[in-house]
Coordinates of C-alpha atoms in Angstrom, one line a residue:
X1 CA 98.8 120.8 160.8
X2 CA 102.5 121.9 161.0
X3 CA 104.4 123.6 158.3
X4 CA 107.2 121.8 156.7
X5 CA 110.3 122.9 158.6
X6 CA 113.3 124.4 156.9
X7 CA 116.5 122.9 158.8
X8 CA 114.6 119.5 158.1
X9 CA 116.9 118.2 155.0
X10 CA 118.6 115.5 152.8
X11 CA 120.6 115.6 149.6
X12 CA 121.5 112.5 147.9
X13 CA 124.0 112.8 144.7
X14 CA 125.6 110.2 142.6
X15 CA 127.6 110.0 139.4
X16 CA 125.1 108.7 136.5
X17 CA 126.9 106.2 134.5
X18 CA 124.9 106.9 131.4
X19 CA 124.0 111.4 131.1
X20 CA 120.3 112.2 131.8
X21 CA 119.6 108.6 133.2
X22 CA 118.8 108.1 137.0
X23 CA 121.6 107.3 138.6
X24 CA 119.0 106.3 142.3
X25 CA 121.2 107.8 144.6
X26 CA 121.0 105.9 148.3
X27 CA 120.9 107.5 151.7
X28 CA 123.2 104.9 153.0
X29 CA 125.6 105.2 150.2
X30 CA 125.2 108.9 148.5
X31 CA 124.4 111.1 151.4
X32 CA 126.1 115.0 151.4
X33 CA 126.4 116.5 154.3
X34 CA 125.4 120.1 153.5
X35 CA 125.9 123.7 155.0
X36 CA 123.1 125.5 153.0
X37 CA 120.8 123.8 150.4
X38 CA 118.6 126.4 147.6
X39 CA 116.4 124.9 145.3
X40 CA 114.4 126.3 142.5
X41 CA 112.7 123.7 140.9
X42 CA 111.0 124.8 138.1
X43 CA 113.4 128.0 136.7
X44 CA 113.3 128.6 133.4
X45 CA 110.9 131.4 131.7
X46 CA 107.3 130.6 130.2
X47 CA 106.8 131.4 126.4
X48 CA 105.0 135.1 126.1
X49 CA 102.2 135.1 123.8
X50 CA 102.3 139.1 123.2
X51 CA 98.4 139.0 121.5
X52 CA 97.0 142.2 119.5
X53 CA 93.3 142.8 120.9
X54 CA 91.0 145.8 121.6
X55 CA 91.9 146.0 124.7
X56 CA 94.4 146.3 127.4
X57 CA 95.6 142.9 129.5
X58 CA 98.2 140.1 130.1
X59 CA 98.0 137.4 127.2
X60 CA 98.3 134.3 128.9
X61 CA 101.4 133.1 128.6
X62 CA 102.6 129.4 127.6
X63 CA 105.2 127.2 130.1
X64 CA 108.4 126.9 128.5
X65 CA 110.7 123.6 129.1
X66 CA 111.7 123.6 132.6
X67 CA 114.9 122.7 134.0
X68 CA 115.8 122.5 138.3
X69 CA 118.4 125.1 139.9
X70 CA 120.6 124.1 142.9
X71 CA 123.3 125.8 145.0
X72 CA 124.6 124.3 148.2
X73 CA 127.3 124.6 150.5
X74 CA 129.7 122.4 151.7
X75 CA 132.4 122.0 154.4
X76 CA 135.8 121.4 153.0
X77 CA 137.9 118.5 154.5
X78 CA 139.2 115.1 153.2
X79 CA 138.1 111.8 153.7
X80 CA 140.0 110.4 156.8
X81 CA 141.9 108.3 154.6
X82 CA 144.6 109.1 152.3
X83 CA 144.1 107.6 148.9
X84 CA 140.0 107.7 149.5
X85 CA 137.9 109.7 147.3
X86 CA 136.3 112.5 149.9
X87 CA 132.4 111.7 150.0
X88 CA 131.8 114.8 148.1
X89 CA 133.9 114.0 145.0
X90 CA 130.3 113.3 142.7
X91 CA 130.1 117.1 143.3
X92 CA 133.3 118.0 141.8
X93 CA 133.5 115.6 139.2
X94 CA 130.1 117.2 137.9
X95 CA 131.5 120.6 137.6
X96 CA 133.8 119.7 135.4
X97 CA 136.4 117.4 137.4
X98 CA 138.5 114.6 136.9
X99 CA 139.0 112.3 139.5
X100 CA 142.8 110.2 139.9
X101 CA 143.1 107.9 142.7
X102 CA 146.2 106.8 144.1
X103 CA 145.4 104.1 146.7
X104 CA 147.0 105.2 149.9
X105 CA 148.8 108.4 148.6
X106 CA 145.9 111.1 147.3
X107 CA 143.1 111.7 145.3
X108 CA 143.5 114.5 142.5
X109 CA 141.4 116.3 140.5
X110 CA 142.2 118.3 137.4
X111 CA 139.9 120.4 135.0
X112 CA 138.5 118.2 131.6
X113 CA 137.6 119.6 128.4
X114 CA 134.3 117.4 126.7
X115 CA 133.0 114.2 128.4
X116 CA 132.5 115.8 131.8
X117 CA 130.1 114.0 134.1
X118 CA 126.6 114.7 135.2
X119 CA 125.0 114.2 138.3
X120 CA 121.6 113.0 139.8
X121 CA 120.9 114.6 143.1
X122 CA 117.8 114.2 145.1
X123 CA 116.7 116.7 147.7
X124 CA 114.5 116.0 150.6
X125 CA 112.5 118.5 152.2
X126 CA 110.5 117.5 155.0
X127 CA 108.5 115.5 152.9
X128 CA 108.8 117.1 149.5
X129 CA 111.1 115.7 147.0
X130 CA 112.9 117.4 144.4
X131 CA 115.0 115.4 141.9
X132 CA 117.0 116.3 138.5
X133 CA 119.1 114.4 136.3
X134 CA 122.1 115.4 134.1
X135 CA 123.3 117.9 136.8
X136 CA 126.3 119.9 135.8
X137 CA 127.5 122.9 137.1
X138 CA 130.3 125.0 139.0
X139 CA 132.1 125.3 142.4
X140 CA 133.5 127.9 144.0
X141 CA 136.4 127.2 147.0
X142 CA 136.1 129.5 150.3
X143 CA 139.1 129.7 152.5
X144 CA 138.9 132.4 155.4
X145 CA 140.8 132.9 158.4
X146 CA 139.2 131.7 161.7
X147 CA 136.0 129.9 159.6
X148 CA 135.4 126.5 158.7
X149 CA 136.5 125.7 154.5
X150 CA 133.4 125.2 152.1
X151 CA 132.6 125.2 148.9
X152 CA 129.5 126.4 146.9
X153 CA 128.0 124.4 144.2
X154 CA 125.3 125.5 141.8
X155 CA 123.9 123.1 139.2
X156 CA 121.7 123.2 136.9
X157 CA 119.5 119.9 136.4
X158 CA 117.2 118.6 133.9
X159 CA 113.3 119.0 135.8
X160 CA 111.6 115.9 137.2
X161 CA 108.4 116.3 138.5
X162 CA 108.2 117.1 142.8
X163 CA 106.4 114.7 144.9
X164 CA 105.9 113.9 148.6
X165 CA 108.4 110.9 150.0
X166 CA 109.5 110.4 153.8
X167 CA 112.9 111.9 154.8
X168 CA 115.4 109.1 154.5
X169 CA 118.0 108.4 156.9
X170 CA 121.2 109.4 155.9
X171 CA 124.7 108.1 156.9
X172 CA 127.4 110.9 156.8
X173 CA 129.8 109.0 158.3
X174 CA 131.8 109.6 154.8
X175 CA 132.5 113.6 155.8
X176 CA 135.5 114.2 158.1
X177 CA 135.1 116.9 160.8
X178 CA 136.5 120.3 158.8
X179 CA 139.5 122.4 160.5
X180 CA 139.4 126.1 160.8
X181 CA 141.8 127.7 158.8
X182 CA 144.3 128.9 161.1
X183 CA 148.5 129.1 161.7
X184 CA 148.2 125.7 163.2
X185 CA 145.8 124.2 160.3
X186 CA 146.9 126.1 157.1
X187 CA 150.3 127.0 155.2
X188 CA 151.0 130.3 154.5
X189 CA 149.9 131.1 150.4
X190 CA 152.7 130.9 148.1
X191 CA 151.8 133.5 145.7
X192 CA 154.3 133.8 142.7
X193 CA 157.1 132.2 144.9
X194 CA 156.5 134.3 147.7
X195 CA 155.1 133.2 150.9
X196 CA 152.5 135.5 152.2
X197 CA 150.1 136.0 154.8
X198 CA 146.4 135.8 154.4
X199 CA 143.1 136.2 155.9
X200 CA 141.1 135.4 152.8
X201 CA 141.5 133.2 149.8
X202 CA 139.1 132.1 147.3
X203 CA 139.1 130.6 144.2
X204 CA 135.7 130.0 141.5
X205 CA 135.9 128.0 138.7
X206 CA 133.2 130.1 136.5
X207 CA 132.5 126.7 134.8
X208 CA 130.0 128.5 132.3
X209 CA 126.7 125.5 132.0
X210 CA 123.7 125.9 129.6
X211 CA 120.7 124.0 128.9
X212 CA 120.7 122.9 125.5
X213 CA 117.7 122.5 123.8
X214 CA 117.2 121.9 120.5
X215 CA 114.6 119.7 118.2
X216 CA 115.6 116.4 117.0
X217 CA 118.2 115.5 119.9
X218 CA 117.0 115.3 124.0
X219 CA 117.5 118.4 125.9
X220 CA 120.9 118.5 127.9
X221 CA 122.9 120.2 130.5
X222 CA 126.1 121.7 128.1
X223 CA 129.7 122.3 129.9
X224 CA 130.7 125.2 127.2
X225 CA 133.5 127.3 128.9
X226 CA 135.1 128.1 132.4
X227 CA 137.1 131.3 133.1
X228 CA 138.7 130.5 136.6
X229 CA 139.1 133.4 138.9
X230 CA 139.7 134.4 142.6
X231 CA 140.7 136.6 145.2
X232 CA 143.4 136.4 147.9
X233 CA 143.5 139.5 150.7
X234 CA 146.9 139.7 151.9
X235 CA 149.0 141.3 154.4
X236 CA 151.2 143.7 152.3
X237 CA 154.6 142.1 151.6
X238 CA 157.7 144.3 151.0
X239 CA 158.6 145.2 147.5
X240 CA 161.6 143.3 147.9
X241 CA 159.7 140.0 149.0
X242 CA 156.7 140.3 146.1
X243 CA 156.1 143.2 144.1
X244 CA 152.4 142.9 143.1
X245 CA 152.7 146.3 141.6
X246 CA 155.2 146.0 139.2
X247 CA 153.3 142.0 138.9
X248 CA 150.1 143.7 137.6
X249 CA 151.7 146.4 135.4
X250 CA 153.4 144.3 133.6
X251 CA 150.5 141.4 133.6
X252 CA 153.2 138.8 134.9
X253 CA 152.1 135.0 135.5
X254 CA 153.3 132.9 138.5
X255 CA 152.6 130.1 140.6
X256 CA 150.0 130.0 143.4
X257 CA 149.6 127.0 146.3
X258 CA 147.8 126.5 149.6
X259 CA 148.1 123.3 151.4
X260 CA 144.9 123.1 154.6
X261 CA 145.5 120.2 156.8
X262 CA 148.2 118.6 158.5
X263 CA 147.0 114.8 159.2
X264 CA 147.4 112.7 156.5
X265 CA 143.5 111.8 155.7
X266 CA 142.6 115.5 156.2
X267 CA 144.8 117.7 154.0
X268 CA 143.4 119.8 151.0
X269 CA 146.1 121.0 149.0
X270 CA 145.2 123.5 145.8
X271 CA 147.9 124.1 143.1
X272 CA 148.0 126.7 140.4
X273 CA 150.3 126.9 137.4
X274 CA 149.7 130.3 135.8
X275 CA 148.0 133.0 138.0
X276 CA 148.0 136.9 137.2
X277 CA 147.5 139.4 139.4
X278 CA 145.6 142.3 139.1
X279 CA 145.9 146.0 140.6
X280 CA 145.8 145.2 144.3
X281 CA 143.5 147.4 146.4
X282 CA 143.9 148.3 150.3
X283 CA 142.5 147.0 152.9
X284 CA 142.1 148.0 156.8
X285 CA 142.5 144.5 159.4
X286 CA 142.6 145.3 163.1
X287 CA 144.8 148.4 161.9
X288 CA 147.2 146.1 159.9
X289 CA 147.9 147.5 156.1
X290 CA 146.5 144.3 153.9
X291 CA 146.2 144.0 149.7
X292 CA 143.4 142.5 148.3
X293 CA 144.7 140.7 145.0
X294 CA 141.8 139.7 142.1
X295 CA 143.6 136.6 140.5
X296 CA 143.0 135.4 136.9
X297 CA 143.7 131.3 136.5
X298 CA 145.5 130.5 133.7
X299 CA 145.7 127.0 132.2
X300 CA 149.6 126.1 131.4
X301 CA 149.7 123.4 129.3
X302 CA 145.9 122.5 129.4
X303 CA 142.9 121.5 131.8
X304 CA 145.5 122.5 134.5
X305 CA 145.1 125.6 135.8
X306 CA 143.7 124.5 139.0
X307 CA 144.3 121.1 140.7
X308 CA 142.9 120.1 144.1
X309 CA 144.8 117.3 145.6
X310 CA 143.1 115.1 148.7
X311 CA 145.8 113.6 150.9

């Protein structure tokens, strides 16, 4: 009998309307087209039992509660509609996310402190299915010259047991083809007024989750911090354009934005308030001088440091 093949996969993920409860995500409706899909179902360690005896040997240890590790990968791109939630808003939303609709104009979504969503996501492989509830976790954004935009998720899940179930037939027709990022697809970066050219810019959310486990109340998936960070590798500007020196001396805050798209229905736009700069390092591209910048993402008023608008 064949193996199960690897390439040979579905994830399903929907919002749960009430935490930890099954929200039964639907092929036809809750289907995310992936780049990459990791699963570890059962992470978590096992209880050591560390026994005193005569003699030498493992003491058999006791399974611990169990809880489901995911990270997967996907492309970047709106939803072909302006005012239309992309398909893979449920993923955002469960990393922390708010979700604004305007109907027409864009779709926003801001940082939340408390109340943050969860997520059931089912993954199909080739047979084998691996489900958890009460997903929450973290996304990182990846924006490099001459590739395709994506972003990496990793949850953590409450564990539900695997079992065997047919691949379902997906319908994907909710993702929109991605553009490269390019001159003709992407703005220049705006970093701290100053319009710059890049070749790499990425941003991670470092939404810090735990599993939560305690006796007396049902073991949860916990949002408990986020410390925003990222990375833009820049050509070197002149002093007199944007002094990233002076900038990280003196631990100076400014404004950072990248808009990716150009067709209403397909444009990605990320804003951020409060970004600091830290000692810039060289970099060597096809013999041109280029700076790569660590960024720290500073909230300005509150659960607004970073704010990814779909228009």
């Amino acid at each position: 009998m064949a193996g199960f093949k690897t390439r040979r996969r579905v994830v399903l993920a929907k919002t749960e309307a009430t935490y930890g409860t099954d929200a039964a995500p639907d092929a036809a409706a809750n289907a995310i087209l992936t780049r990459t899909v990791s699963v570890t179902p059962l992470a978590g360690d096992d209880i050591r039992r560390d026994l005193l005896r005569p003699y030498y040997g493992n003491s058999q240890s006791i399974a611990g509660e169990k809880h489901v590790e995911m990270t997967i990968e996907v492309e970047l791109a709106g939803s072909g509609t302006a005012g239309t939630a992309p398909a893979w808003g449920p993923l955002l939303r469960a990393c922390g996310f708010a979700e604004t609709i305007s109907a027409g104009v864009d779709v926003t979504y801001n940082p939340i402190t408390g109340n943050e969503e969860s997520l059931t996501c089912y993954v199909h492989r080739d047979g084998m299915l691996h489900k958890f509830h009460g997903g929450r976790g973290s996304v990182q954004f990846n924006t490099d010259v001459n590739q395709l935009p994506y972003m990496t998720f990793r949850f953590l899940g409450l564990y539900a047991p695997v079992s065997s179930d047919a691949l379902p037939t997906p319908d994907y027709s909710g993702f929109v083809e991605p553009l490269p990022v390019s001159n003709t697809n992407s703005s220049a970066l705006t970093l701290h007024g100053a319009a710059v050219s890049f070749s790499q810019f990425r941003l991670d959310m470092a939404v810090d989750t735990v599993k939560h486990q305690v006796v007396g109340d049902a073991t949860s998936i916990q949002v408990v911090d986020r410390q925003p960070s990222g990375t833009a590798v820049i050509e070197e500007p002149a002093l007199a354009t944007l002094d990233l020196y002076a900038k990280a001396r003196d631990a100076s805050l400014g404004a950072v934005s990248l808009t990716h798209g150009t067709v209403a229905g397909n444009i990605v736009q990320f804003d951020a308030p409060k970004v600091g700069t830290g000692s810039p390092t060289e970099q060597d591209l096809n013999g041109v001088q280029m700076l790569s910048v660590p960024l720290t993402i500073n909230p300005d008023a509150g659960n607004d440091e970073l704010v990814v608008t779909v228009k």
